[in-house]
Amino acid sequence: MPDDTWKPPRILLTVDLVILTLRGGRLHLLLVRRGVEPFAGRAALPGGFLADERENILSAARRELREEAGLTDIPHLEQLGTYGDPDRDPRGRVVSVAHLAIVPRLPEPIAGTDAAAAEWTPVDDVLAARVPLAFDHLRIVVDGVERARSKLEHTGLATAFCPEVFTLTELQQVYEAVWGTPLDPRNFYRKVQGTKGFVVPAGPPRATGTGRPARVYRAGPCRNLYPPMIRTVPTVAAGGDER
Amino acid sequence: MPDDTWKPPRILLTVDLVILTLRGGRLHLLLVRRGVEPFAGRAALPGGFLADERENILSAARRELREEAGLTDIPHLEQLGTYGDPDRDPRGRVVSVAHLAIVPRLPEPIAGTDAAAAEWTPVDDVLAARVPLAFDHLRIVVDGVERARSKLEHTGLATAFCPEVFTLTELQQVYEAVWGTPLDPRNFYRKVQGTKGFVVPAGPPRATGTGRPARVYRAGPCRNLYPPMIRTVPTVAAGGDER
DNA sequence: TAGCTTTTTGTCGAGTCGACAAAAAGCTGT
DNA sequence: ACAGCTTTTTGTCGACTCGACAAAAAGCTA
């Protein structure tokens, strides 16, 4: 029970970003190499402190996306969760609001990046702990990837990985990469077509080099898929809900 | 671009609680009446500042649950989201980590409560703005209720509303109250039985007063339901993902 | 024009869902 | 004791969906 002189503690707030994309059929994550202590030299999520007393949290996430990754048009950005273990940062009480961002396949690593050492890393390498991360960032990545996997089931999130106009085969590759399961193209085709509002036709078929030219689509209006896409791999028995 | 003298801003961190329960077949929410400015006299979510520099966020949520609501055994407590609009609190920059708690039907309003004016309020009254809330708490309630509705579909969350041992009819009433849709008892029965690990038998049938005595169950081991429960009301077209 | 690839349209059996019927099992009055 | 009421539990039926697979369509290459 606080006495009359008690003042609430003041803490430092950061935003961290789990930025996912598809490269060569595999799910990748953007990591930066830390230049300063703590964890200097270690890979970490892009992110940083609130710029000033009045900066919005979502705006801060967008700013870091721009400054640290050179990304300005983000198809999907959502809050992931807040991580505030008192010992997560040796500098003091730093609470981080983690965000999940999805971007389509980009031309090359990163454009004019502030943190010069930003690079796309296969998510598998991070999850298998072959690439050690700073702070509690591994935990954040695990949660972010699981969020993406889950949202692919009942939202149109998969389209955020695709360019504005895409083929159903490209969309299927998103599911296969994020879920790590192969899907039957014929059933996938039928399923997506049958899910009203998931995708809408966009122009005439496009030749992809070899094989029959595919019809192209763009993201449909529906945010929530009904019926949902089905991930046969039974939702990885994840354990606790508490953080 | 911060210069060398730049220091990250320090902010105040609170936890707020959306505590849901079932009372008389309707979904209720615990609200306290604020005794001090700002918003003195207005209803608000239970919550408060971090107690000290080293308090865990989840621990703070549990502490507020105990202090403000007299609740100590919480079947479900999860982080909901973080709300940090710079103008949400006139006292300054206050960022709140909202949590969602589910408790079973309790004997009476609240036991030895710190905030004496805590009371259960029908969620409908809050959502319909018949009960105005302080700060951005309406928004938090909307998000919390939507989270609960959604999680009922593909997790065993419904059992958190029930006592340790319950009948399938009681479980059905949870779905009906939270979703606001009537369900067919026969199909519900078949569905729950067919969802492995959702519930497990617990002892002999129990007479409920009138009608055939019902078998009793307790919550099963599965956290993720497969196949999921189906909410025909097509997932209320909620709109944006961004906060 | 034959051969190859990829996309698109079907087919079939197993399983699930929603709407409904009917049996089972207790309690309440008379 | 038993008819009448309630609620739970077990079925039934047609429509629909899913996964596995076949086959046609439509381009490119040689």
Coordinates of C-alpha atoms (C1' of nucleotides) in Angstrom, one line a residue:
Chain A
M1 CA 0.0 0.0 0.0
P2 CA 1.8 3.2 -1.2
D3 CA 2.0 6.0 1.3
D4 CA 1.3 9.6 0.5
T5 CA 4.8 10.4 -0.7
W6 CA 4.7 7.5 -3.1
K7 CA 5.4 8.3 -6.8
P8 CA 4.8 5.8 -9.6
P9 CA 8.1 4.6 -11.1
R10 CA 9.1 6.0 -14.5
I11 CA 10.2 3.6 -17.1
L12 CA 11.8 3.6 -20.5
L13 CA 9.6 2.5 -23.5
T14 CA 10.9 1.0 -26.7
V15 CA 9.3 -0.5 -29.7
D16 CA 10.7 -3.6 -31.3
L17 CA 9.9 -5.0 -34.8
V18 CA 9.4 -8.5 -36.1
I19 CA 9.5 -7.9 -39.8
L20 CA 8.7 -10.9 -41.9
T21 CA 9.0 -11.5 -45.6
L22 CA 9.4 -14.3 -48.1
R23 CA 12.7 -14.8 -49.9
G24 CA 13.3 -17.8 -52.1
G25 CA 10.4 -19.8 -50.7
R26 CA 11.5 -19.4 -47.2
L27 CA 10.3 -17.2 -44.4
H28 CA 12.9 -14.5 -43.5
L29 CA 13.2 -12.0 -40.7
L30 CA 15.0 -8.7 -40.6
L31 CA 17.8 -8.4 -38.0
V32 CA 20.3 -5.7 -37.3
R33 CA 23.7 -6.1 -35.7
R34 CA 24.0 -4.1 -32.5
G35 CA 26.9 -1.6 -32.5
V36 CA 26.8 -0.7 -28.8
E37 CA 26.6 -2.3 -25.5
P38 CA 24.7 -4.2 -24.2
F39 CA 25.0 -7.2 -26.6
A40 CA 27.3 -5.3 -28.9
G41 CA 27.9 -7.3 -32.1
R42 CA 24.9 -9.5 -31.4
A43 CA 21.9 -9.7 -33.8
A44 CA 18.8 -8.0 -32.6
L45 CA 15.4 -6.9 -33.7
P46 CA 15.1 -3.4 -35.2
G47 CA 13.7 -1.0 -32.7
G48 CA 14.4 1.8 -30.3
F49 CA 13.2 4.2 -27.7
L50 CA 10.3 6.5 -28.1
A51 CA 11.6 9.6 -29.7
D52 CA 9.9 12.1 -27.4
E53 CA 7.4 12.4 -24.7
R54 CA 4.5 12.7 -27.1
E55 CA 5.3 10.2 -29.8
N56 CA 2.6 7.7 -30.5
I57 CA 3.6 4.0 -30.0
L58 CA 2.4 3.0 -33.5
S59 CA 4.1 6.0 -35.0
A60 CA 7.3 5.0 -33.3
A61 CA 7.0 1.6 -34.9
R62 CA 6.5 3.2 -38.3
R63 CA 9.5 5.5 -37.7
E64 CA 11.8 2.6 -36.7
L65 CA 10.6 0.7 -39.8
R66 CA 11.6 3.6 -41.9
E67 CA 14.9 4.5 -40.1
E68 CA 16.2 1.1 -39.4
A69 CA 14.8 -0.9 -42.4
G70 CA 14.2 1.7 -45.0
L71 CA 10.6 0.5 -45.3
T72 CA 7.9 3.0 -45.8
D73 CA 4.9 1.3 -47.3
I74 CA 3.9 -1.5 -44.9
P75 CA 1.0 -3.8 -46.0
H76 CA 0.6 -5.0 -42.4
L77 CA 1.6 -3.7 -39.1
E78 CA 0.1 -4.7 -35.8
Q79 CA 0.9 -4.7 -32.1
L80 CA 2.3 -8.1 -31.0
G81 CA 2.7 -7.8 -27.3
T82 CA 4.5 -6.0 -24.5
Y83 CA 7.6 -7.4 -22.9
G84 CA 8.6 -5.9 -19.6
D85 CA 10.6 -8.4 -17.5
P86 CA 12.6 -6.2 -15.1
D87 CA 15.8 -8.0 -16.0
R88 CA 15.4 -8.1 -19.8
D89 CA 17.7 -5.1 -20.3
P90 CA 20.8 -4.5 -18.1
R91 CA 20.5 -0.7 -18.7
G92 CA 17.5 -0.5 -16.4
R93 CA 13.7 -0.9 -16.6
V94 CA 13.0 -1.0 -20.3
V95 CA 9.6 -2.1 -21.4
S96 CA 9.2 -3.0 -25.1
V97 CA 6.1 -2.9 -27.2
A98 CA 6.8 -5.5 -29.9
H99 CA 5.1 -5.2 -33.3
L100 CA 4.6 -7.6 -36.2
A101 CA 5.2 -6.3 -39.7
I102 CA 4.7 -8.1 -43.0
V103 CA 6.2 -6.9 -46.2
P104 CA 6.2 -8.3 -49.7
R105 CA 9.3 -9.7 -51.3
L106 CA 11.6 -6.8 -51.8
P107 CA 14.1 -6.1 -54.6
E108 CA 17.3 -6.3 -52.5
P109 CA 18.3 -6.6 -48.9
I110 CA 17.6 -3.1 -47.7
A111 CA 17.9 0.3 -49.4
G112 CA 19.4 3.3 -47.6
T113 CA 19.4 1.8 -44.2
D114 CA 20.4 3.7 -41.1
A115 CA 21.6 0.6 -39.3
A116 CA 23.9 -0.4 -42.2
A117 CA 24.1 -4.0 -40.9
A118 CA 20.5 -4.9 -41.4
E119 CA 20.0 -8.2 -43.1
W120 CA 17.3 -10.8 -43.9
T121 CA 17.8 -14.0 -41.9
P122 CA 15.9 -17.3 -42.4
V123 CA 13.5 -17.6 -39.5
D124 CA 14.4 -21.3 -39.1
D125 CA 18.0 -20.3 -38.3
V126 CA 16.7 -18.0 -35.5
L127 CA 14.2 -20.4 -34.1
A128 CA 16.8 -23.2 -34.1
A129 CA 19.0 -20.9 -32.1
R130 CA 21.7 -21.0 -34.7
V131 CA 21.6 -17.2 -34.7
P132 CA 21.7 -16.0 -31.1
L133 CA 19.7 -12.8 -30.4
A134 CA 20.1 -10.0 -27.9
F135 CA 17.8 -9.5 -25.0
D136 CA 14.6 -11.5 -25.0
H137 CA 14.3 -11.1 -28.7
L138 CA 14.1 -14.8 -29.4
R139 CA 11.0 -15.0 -27.4
I140 CA 9.5 -12.1 -29.3
V141 CA 10.3 -13.8 -32.6
V142 CA 8.7 -17.0 -31.5
D143 CA 5.6 -15.1 -30.6
G144 CA 5.6 -13.1 -33.8
V145 CA 6.0 -16.1 -36.0
E146 CA 3.3 -18.0 -34.2
R147 CA 1.0 -15.0 -34.6
A148 CA 1.6 -14.9 -38.3
R149 CA 1.0 -18.7 -38.6
S150 CA -2.2 -18.4 -36.7
K151 CA -3.5 -15.4 -38.6
L152 CA -2.9 -17.0 -41.9
E153 CA -5.7 -19.4 -40.9
H154 CA -8.5 -17.1 -40.4
T155 CA -7.5 -13.7 -41.9
G156 CA -6.3 -12.6 -45.3
L157 CA -2.9 -11.8 -43.9
A158 CA -1.1 -14.0 -46.5
T159 CA -1.8 -11.3 -49.1
A160 CA 0.5 -8.9 -47.2
F161 CA 3.4 -11.1 -48.2
C162 CA 2.5 -10.8 -51.9
P163 CA 3.0 -7.9 -54.4
E164 CA -0.2 -6.0 -55.1
V165 CA -1.1 -8.4 -57.9
F166 CA -0.3 -12.0 -57.5
T167 CA -1.2 -15.5 -58.7
L168 CA -2.8 -18.2 -56.5
T169 CA 0.4 -20.2 -56.8
E170 CA 2.3 -17.3 -55.2
L171 CA -0.2 -17.1 -52.5
Q172 CA 0.1 -20.8 -51.9
Q173 CA 3.9 -20.5 -51.5
V174 CA 3.2 -18.0 -48.7
Y175 CA 1.2 -20.6 -46.8
E176 CA 3.8 -23.3 -47.5
A177 CA 6.7 -21.2 -46.3
V178 CA 5.0 -19.8 -43.2
W179 CA 3.4 -23.0 -42.1
G180 CA 6.2 -25.2 -43.3
T181 CA 3.8 -27.7 -44.9
P182 CA 3.3 -28.6 -48.6
L183 CA -0.3 -28.0 -49.9
D184 CA -2.1 -29.5 -52.8
P185 CA -2.4 -26.8 -55.6
R186 CA -5.7 -28.1 -56.8
N187 CA -7.4 -28.1 -53.4
F188 CA -5.8 -24.8 -52.5
Y189 CA -7.1 -23.3 -55.7
R190 CA -10.6 -24.5 -54.9
K191 CA -10.5 -23.4 -51.3
V192 CA -9.3 -19.8 -52.0
Q193 CA -11.9 -19.4 -54.7
G194 CA -14.6 -20.6 -52.4
T195 CA -13.6 -18.2 -49.6
K196 CA -15.6 -15.1 -50.6
G197 CA -13.7 -11.8 -50.4
F198 CA -10.3 -13.3 -49.9
V199 CA -9.0 -12.4 -53.3
V200 CA -10.5 -10.6 -56.3
P201 CA -9.6 -11.0 -60.0
A202 CA -7.2 -8.4 -61.3
G203 CA -6.7 -8.3 -65.1
P204 CA -5.7 -10.9 -67.6
P205 CA -3.6 -14.0 -67.0
R206 CA 0.1 -13.5 -66.8
A207 CA 2.8 -15.8 -68.2
T208 CA 5.2 -16.8 -65.6
G209 CA 7.9 -18.2 -67.9
T210 CA 6.9 -21.8 -68.2
G211 CA 3.6 -23.5 -68.0
R212 CA 0.1 -22.2 -68.5
P213 CA -0.2 -18.5 -67.7
A214 CA -1.9 -17.9 -64.4
R215 CA -4.8 -15.6 -63.6
V216 CA -3.8 -12.8 -61.3
Y217 CA -5.6 -11.5 -58.2
R218 CA -5.3 -8.8 -55.6
A219 CA -6.2 -8.8 -52.0
G220 CA -10.0 -8.9 -51.4
P221 CA -12.0 -6.8 -48.9
C222 CA -12.5 -9.5 -46.3
R223 CA -10.3 -9.3 -43.2
N224 CA -11.7 -12.5 -41.7
L225 CA -11.8 -15.6 -43.7
Y226 CA -14.9 -17.8 -43.6
P227 CA -14.4 -20.7 -43.8
P228 CA -10.9 -20.5 -42.5
M229 CA -7.9 -22.0 -44.2
I230 CA -7.0 -25.3 -42.6
R231 CA -3.6 -26.1 -41.2
T232 CA -3.5 -29.8 -40.8
V233 CA -0.4 -29.6 -38.6
P234 CA -2.4 -29.4 -35.4
T235 CA -1.7 -25.9 -34.1
V236 CA 1.7 -26.6 -32.5
A237 CA 0.9 -27.4 -28.9
A238 CA 2.2 -24.1 -27.7
G239 CA 1.6 -24.3 -24.0
G240 CA 0.9 -21.4 -21.7
D241 CA -1.0 -18.2 -22.5
E242 CA 0.7 -16.1 -19.9
R243 CA 3.6 -13.9 -20.5
Chain B
M1 CA 18.1 11.8 -35.3
P2 CA 18.9 12.2 -31.6
D3 CA 22.0 14.2 -30.8
D4 CA 24.5 13.1 -28.1
T5 CA 22.7 14.8 -25.3
W6 CA 19.4 13.2 -26.1
K7 CA 17.9 11.1 -23.4
P8 CA 14.9 8.7 -24.0
P9 CA 11.7 10.0 -22.4
R10 CA 10.5 8.3 -19.2
I11 CA 6.9 7.4 -19.0
L12 CA 4.4 6.1 -16.5
L13 CA 3.2 2.5 -16.9
T14 CA -0.1 1.2 -15.7
V15 CA -2.0 -2.1 -16.0
D16 CA -5.7 -2.2 -16.7
L17 CA -8.0 -5.2 -16.4
V18 CA -10.9 -6.3 -18.4
I19 CA -12.4 -8.9 -16.0
L20 CA -15.3 -10.9 -17.5
T21 CA -17.7 -13.3 -15.9
L22 CA -21.2 -14.7 -16.4
R23 CA -24.0 -13.6 -14.3
G24 CA -27.6 -14.7 -14.9
G25 CA -26.8 -15.8 -18.5
R26 CA -25.3 -12.4 -19.4
L27 CA -21.7 -11.4 -19.8
H28 CA -20.6 -9.0 -17.1
L29 CA -17.6 -6.8 -16.6
L30 CA -16.0 -5.5 -13.4
L31 CA -15.9 -1.7 -13.1
V32 CA -14.8 0.5 -10.3
R33 CA -16.0 4.1 -9.6
R34 CA -13.1 6.5 -9.7
G35 CA -12.7 8.5 -6.5
V36 CA -10.1 11.0 -7.7
E37 CA -9.5 13.3 -10.7
P38 CA -9.3 12.9 -13.6
F39 CA -12.7 11.4 -14.4
A40 CA -13.7 11.4 -10.7
G41 CA -17.0 9.6 -10.2
R42 CA -16.8 8.0 -13.7
A43 CA -16.7 4.2 -14.1
A44 CA -13.4 2.7 -15.1
L45 CA -11.5 -0.5 -15.4
P46 CA -9.6 -1.7 -12.4
G47 CA -5.9 -1.0 -12.6
G48 CA -3.1 1.1 -11.5
F49 CA 0.5 2.0 -11.8
L50 CA 3.4 -0.3 -11.4
A51 CA 4.2 -0.6 -7.7
D52 CA 7.9 -0.1 -8.1
E53 CA 10.8 -0.1 -10.5
R54 CA 11.1 -3.9 -10.5
E55 CA 7.6 -5.1 -10.5
N56 CA 6.7 -7.5 -13.3
I57 CA 3.9 -6.5 -15.6
L58 CA 2.0 -9.7 -15.2
S59 CA 2.6 -9.6 -11.4
A60 CA 1.2 -6.1 -11.3
A61 CA -2.0 -7.3 -13.1
R62 CA -2.3 -10.1 -10.5
R63 CA -1.8 -7.6 -7.7
E64 CA -4.5 -5.3 -9.0
L65 CA -6.8 -8.2 -9.5
R66 CA -6.3 -9.0 -5.8
E67 CA -6.3 -5.4 -4.4
E68 CA -9.1 -3.9 -6.5
A69 CA -11.3 -7.0 -7.1
G70 CA -10.5 -9.3 -4.3
L71 CA -9.8 -12.0 -6.8
T72 CA -6.9 -14.4 -6.1
D73 CA -7.5 -17.6 -8.1
I74 CA -7.7 -16.6 -11.8
P75 CA -8.5 -19.3 -14.3
H76 CA -7.4 -17.2 -17.2
L77 CA -5.2 -14.1 -17.4
E78 CA -3.5 -12.9 -20.6
Q79 CA -2.1 -9.7 -22.0
L80 CA -4.5 -7.9 -24.2
G81 CA -2.7 -5.0 -25.7
T82 CA -0.9 -1.8 -24.9
Y83 CA -2.6 1.6 -25.2
G84 CA -0.4 4.6 -25.3
D85 CA -2.0 7.5 -27.0
P86 CA -0.2 10.6 -25.7
D87 CA -3.5 12.3 -24.9
R88 CA -5.3 9.3 -23.3
D89 CA -4.5 10.6 -19.7
P90 CA -4.5 14.3 -18.9
R91 CA -2.0 13.7 -16.1
G92 CA 0.8 13.1 -18.6
R93 CA 2.3 10.3 -20.6
V94 CA 0.7 7.2 -19.2
V95 CA 1.0 4.0 -21.1
S96 CA -1.3 1.1 -20.1
V97 CA -0.9 -2.6 -20.6
A98 CA -4.4 -4.0 -20.7
H99 CA -5.1 -7.5 -19.6
L100 CA -8.0 -9.9 -20.1
A101 CA -9.1 -12.0 -17.1
I102 CA -11.9 -14.5 -17.0
V103 CA -13.4 -15.7 -13.8
P104 CA -16.2 -18.2 -13.0
R105 CA -19.5 -17.1 -11.6
L106 CA -18.8 -15.8 -8.1
P107 CA -20.9 -15.9 -5.0
E108 CA -21.5 -12.2 -4.7
P109 CA -20.3 -9.0 -6.2
I110 CA -16.9 -8.7 -4.6
A111 CA -15.5 -9.7 -1.2
G112 CA -13.3 -7.4 0.8
T113 CA -12.5 -5.0 -2.0
D114 CA -10.1 -2.1 -1.8
A115 CA -12.0 0.0 -4.2
A116 CA -15.3 -0.4 -2.4
A117 CA -17.3 0.7 -5.4
A118 CA -16.4 -2.2 -7.6
E119 CA -19.4 -3.7 -9.3
W120 CA -20.4 -6.1 -12.1
T121 CA -21.9 -4.4 -15.1
P122 CA -23.5 -6.0 -18.1
V123 CA -21.1 -5.8 -21.0
D124 CA -24.0 -4.8 -23.3
D125 CA -24.6 -1.7 -21.3
V126 CA -21.0 -0.7 -21.7
L127 CA -20.7 -1.5 -25.4
A128 CA -23.9 0.5 -26.1
A129 CA -22.4 3.4 -24.3
R130 CA -25.1 3.5 -21.7
V131 CA -22.3 3.4 -19.1
P132 CA -19.7 6.0 -20.0
L133 CA -16.1 5.0 -19.1
A134 CA -13.1 7.0 -18.1
F135 CA -10.0 7.4 -20.4
D136 CA -10.0 5.1 -23.5
H137 CA -11.4 2.3 -21.4
L138 CA -14.3 1.7 -23.8
R139 CA -11.9 0.9 -26.5
I140 CA -10.1 -1.5 -24.3
V141 CA -13.3 -3.2 -23.4
V142 CA -14.3 -3.6 -27.0
D143 CA -11.0 -5.2 -27.8
G144 CA -11.2 -7.4 -24.7
V145 CA -14.7 -8.7 -25.5
E146 CA -13.7 -9.3 -29.1
R147 CA -10.7 -11.2 -27.9
A148 CA -12.8 -13.4 -25.7
R149 CA -15.3 -14.0 -28.5
S150 CA -12.6 -15.0 -30.9
K151 CA -10.8 -17.2 -28.5
L152 CA -13.9 -19.1 -27.7
E153 CA -13.8 -20.4 -31.2
H154 CA -10.5 -22.1 -31.3
T155 CA -9.4 -22.5 -27.7
G156 CA -10.8 -24.0 -24.5
L157 CA -11.3 -20.6 -23.0
A158 CA -15.0 -21.1 -22.3
T159 CA -14.1 -23.5 -19.4
A160 CA -12.6 -20.5 -17.6
F161 CA -16.1 -19.1 -17.2
C162 CA -17.2 -22.3 -15.5
P163 CA -16.7 -23.8 -12.1
E164 CA -14.1 -26.6 -11.9
V165 CA -16.8 -29.1 -12.6
F166 CA -19.6 -28.2 -15.0
T167 CA -22.3 -29.6 -17.3
L168 CA -22.3 -29.2 -21.1
T169 CA -25.4 -27.1 -20.8
E170 CA -23.5 -24.7 -18.6
L171 CA -20.7 -24.6 -21.1
Q172 CA -23.2 -23.9 -23.8
Q173 CA -24.6 -21.0 -21.9
V174 CA -21.1 -19.5 -21.9
Y175 CA -21.0 -19.6 -25.6
E176 CA -24.4 -18.2 -25.9
A177 CA -23.8 -15.3 -23.5
V178 CA -20.4 -14.3 -25.0
W179 CA -21.4 -14.7 -28.6
G180 CA -24.9 -13.5 -28.1
T181 CA -26.3 -16.3 -30.3
P182 CA -28.5 -19.2 -29.3
L183 CA -27.1 -22.7 -30.0
D184 CA -28.8 -26.0 -30.6
P185 CA -28.1 -28.1 -27.4
R186 CA -28.0 -31.4 -29.4
N187 CA -25.5 -30.2 -32.0
F188 CA -23.5 -28.4 -29.3
Y189 CA -23.4 -31.7 -27.3
R190 CA -22.2 -33.7 -30.3
K191 CA -19.6 -31.0 -31.2
V192 CA -18.0 -30.8 -27.8
Q193 CA -17.8 -34.5 -27.5
G194 CA -16.2 -34.8 -30.9
T195 CA -13.5 -32.2 -30.0
K196 CA -10.9 -34.4 -28.3
G197 CA -9.4 -32.9 -25.2
F198 CA -11.8 -30.1 -24.8
V199 CA -13.5 -31.6 -21.7
V200 CA -13.0 -34.8 -19.8
P201 CA -15.7 -36.6 -17.7
A202 CA -15.7 -35.9 -14.0
G203 CA -17.8 -38.1 -11.8
P204 CA -21.4 -39.3 -11.9
P205 CA -24.3 -37.2 -13.3
R206 CA -25.6 -34.4 -11.2
A207 CA -29.3 -33.4 -10.7
T208 CA -29.8 -29.8 -11.6
G209 CA -33.2 -29.5 -10.0
T210 CA -35.5 -30.3 -12.9
G211 CA -35.0 -32.5 -15.9
R212 CA -32.7 -35.4 -16.5
P213 CA -29.5 -35.2 -14.4
A214 CA -26.5 -34.1 -16.6
R215 CA -23.1 -35.6 -16.8
V216 CA -20.4 -33.4 -15.4
Y217 CA -17.0 -32.6 -16.9
R218 CA -13.9 -30.6 -16.2
A219 CA -11.6 -28.7 -18.5
G220 CA -9.6 -31.0 -20.8
P221 CA -5.9 -30.8 -21.6
C222 CA -6.2 -29.2 -25.1
R223 CA -5.5 -25.5 -25.3
N224 CA -6.3 -25.4 -29.0
L225 CA -9.6 -26.8 -30.3
Y226 CA -9.6 -28.9 -33.4
P227 CA -11.9 -28.7 -35.1
P228 CA -12.8 -25.2 -33.8
M229 CA -16.3 -24.3 -32.5
I230 CA -18.2 -22.5 -35.2
R231 CA -19.7 -19.0 -34.7
T232 CA -22.2 -18.7 -37.6
V233 CA -22.4 -14.9 -37.0
P234 CA -19.6 -14.1 -39.4
T235 CA -16.9 -12.7 -37.2
V236 CA -18.2 -9.2 -36.7
A237 CA -16.6 -7.3 -39.6
A238 CA -14.3 -5.5 -37.2
G239 CA -12.2 -3.4 -39.6
G240 CA -8.6 -2.3 -38.9
D241 CA -5.9 -4.2 -37.2
E242 CA -3.9 -1.2 -36.3
R243 CA -4.1 0.4 -32.9
Chain C
dT1 C1' 3.6 -30.3 -84.0
dA2 C1' 5.1 -33.3 -80.2
dG3 C1' 6.6 -32.8 -75.5
dC4 C1' 6.9 -30.4 -71.2
dT5 C1' 5.2 -27.5 -67.5
dT6 C1' 1.9 -25.3 -64.8
dT7 C1' -2.8 -23.9 -64.2
dT8 C1' -7.7 -24.9 -63.9
dT9 C1' -11.7 -27.9 -63.8
dG10 C1' -13.7 -32.1 -62.2
dT11 C1' -14.7 -36.6 -59.5
dC12 C1' -15.2 -39.5 -55.6
dG13 C1' -15.6 -41.2 -50.9
dA14 C1' -15.2 -39.9 -46.0
dG15 C1' -16.4 -36.8 -42.8
dT16 C1' -18.9 -32.6 -40.6
dC17 C1' -22.7 -29.3 -39.9
dG18 C1' -27.4 -27.7 -39.2
dA19 C1' -32.2 -28.9 -38.6
dC20 C1' -35.0 -32.1 -36.5
dA21 C1' -37.0 -36.6 -34.0
dA22 C1' -37.1 -39.5 -30.4
dA23 C1' -35.6 -42.0 -26.4
dA24 C1' -33.8 -41.7 -21.5
dA25 C1' -33.9 -40.2 -16.9
dG26 C1' -35.0 -37.5 -13.4
dC27 C1' -38.8 -34.6 -10.6
dT28 C1' -43.8 -33.0 -9.4
dG29 C1' -48.4 -33.5 -8.5
dT30 C1' -52.3 -36.3 -8.0
Chain D
dA1 C1' -48.0 -45.6 -8.9
dC2 C1' -48.2 -42.9 -12.7
dA3 C1' -49.2 -39.3 -16.1
dG4 C1' -47.0 -35.1 -17.3
dC5 C1' -43.2 -32.0 -17.4
dT6 C1' -38.3 -30.9 -18.0
dT7 C1' -33.7 -31.5 -19.6
dT8 C1' -30.2 -34.5 -21.3
dT9 C1' -28.5 -37.8 -24.6
dT10 C1' -28.6 -40.6 -28.8
dG11 C1' -29.8 -40.7 -33.6
dT12 C1' -31.1 -39.5 -38.6
dC13 C1' -31.0 -37.1 -42.9
dG14 C1' -29.6 -34.1 -46.7
dA15 C1' -26.3 -30.5 -47.9
dC16 C1' -21.8 -29.2 -47.8
dT17 C1' -16.6 -29.5 -47.3
dC18 C1' -12.1 -31.8 -47.4
dG19 C1' -8.4 -34.6 -49.0
dA20 C1' -6.6 -37.5 -52.7
dC21 C1' -6.4 -38.0 -57.4
dA22 C1' -7.6 -37.7 -62.8
dA23 C1' -7.8 -35.1 -66.6
dA24 C1' -8.3 -31.1 -69.6
dA25 C1' -6.5 -26.4 -70.9
dA26 C1' -3.0 -23.3 -72.3
dG27 C1' 1.1 -21.6 -72.8
dC28 C1' 6.4 -22.4 -74.1
dT29 C1' 10.3 -25.1 -76.4
dA30 C1' 12.6 -27.8 -79.8

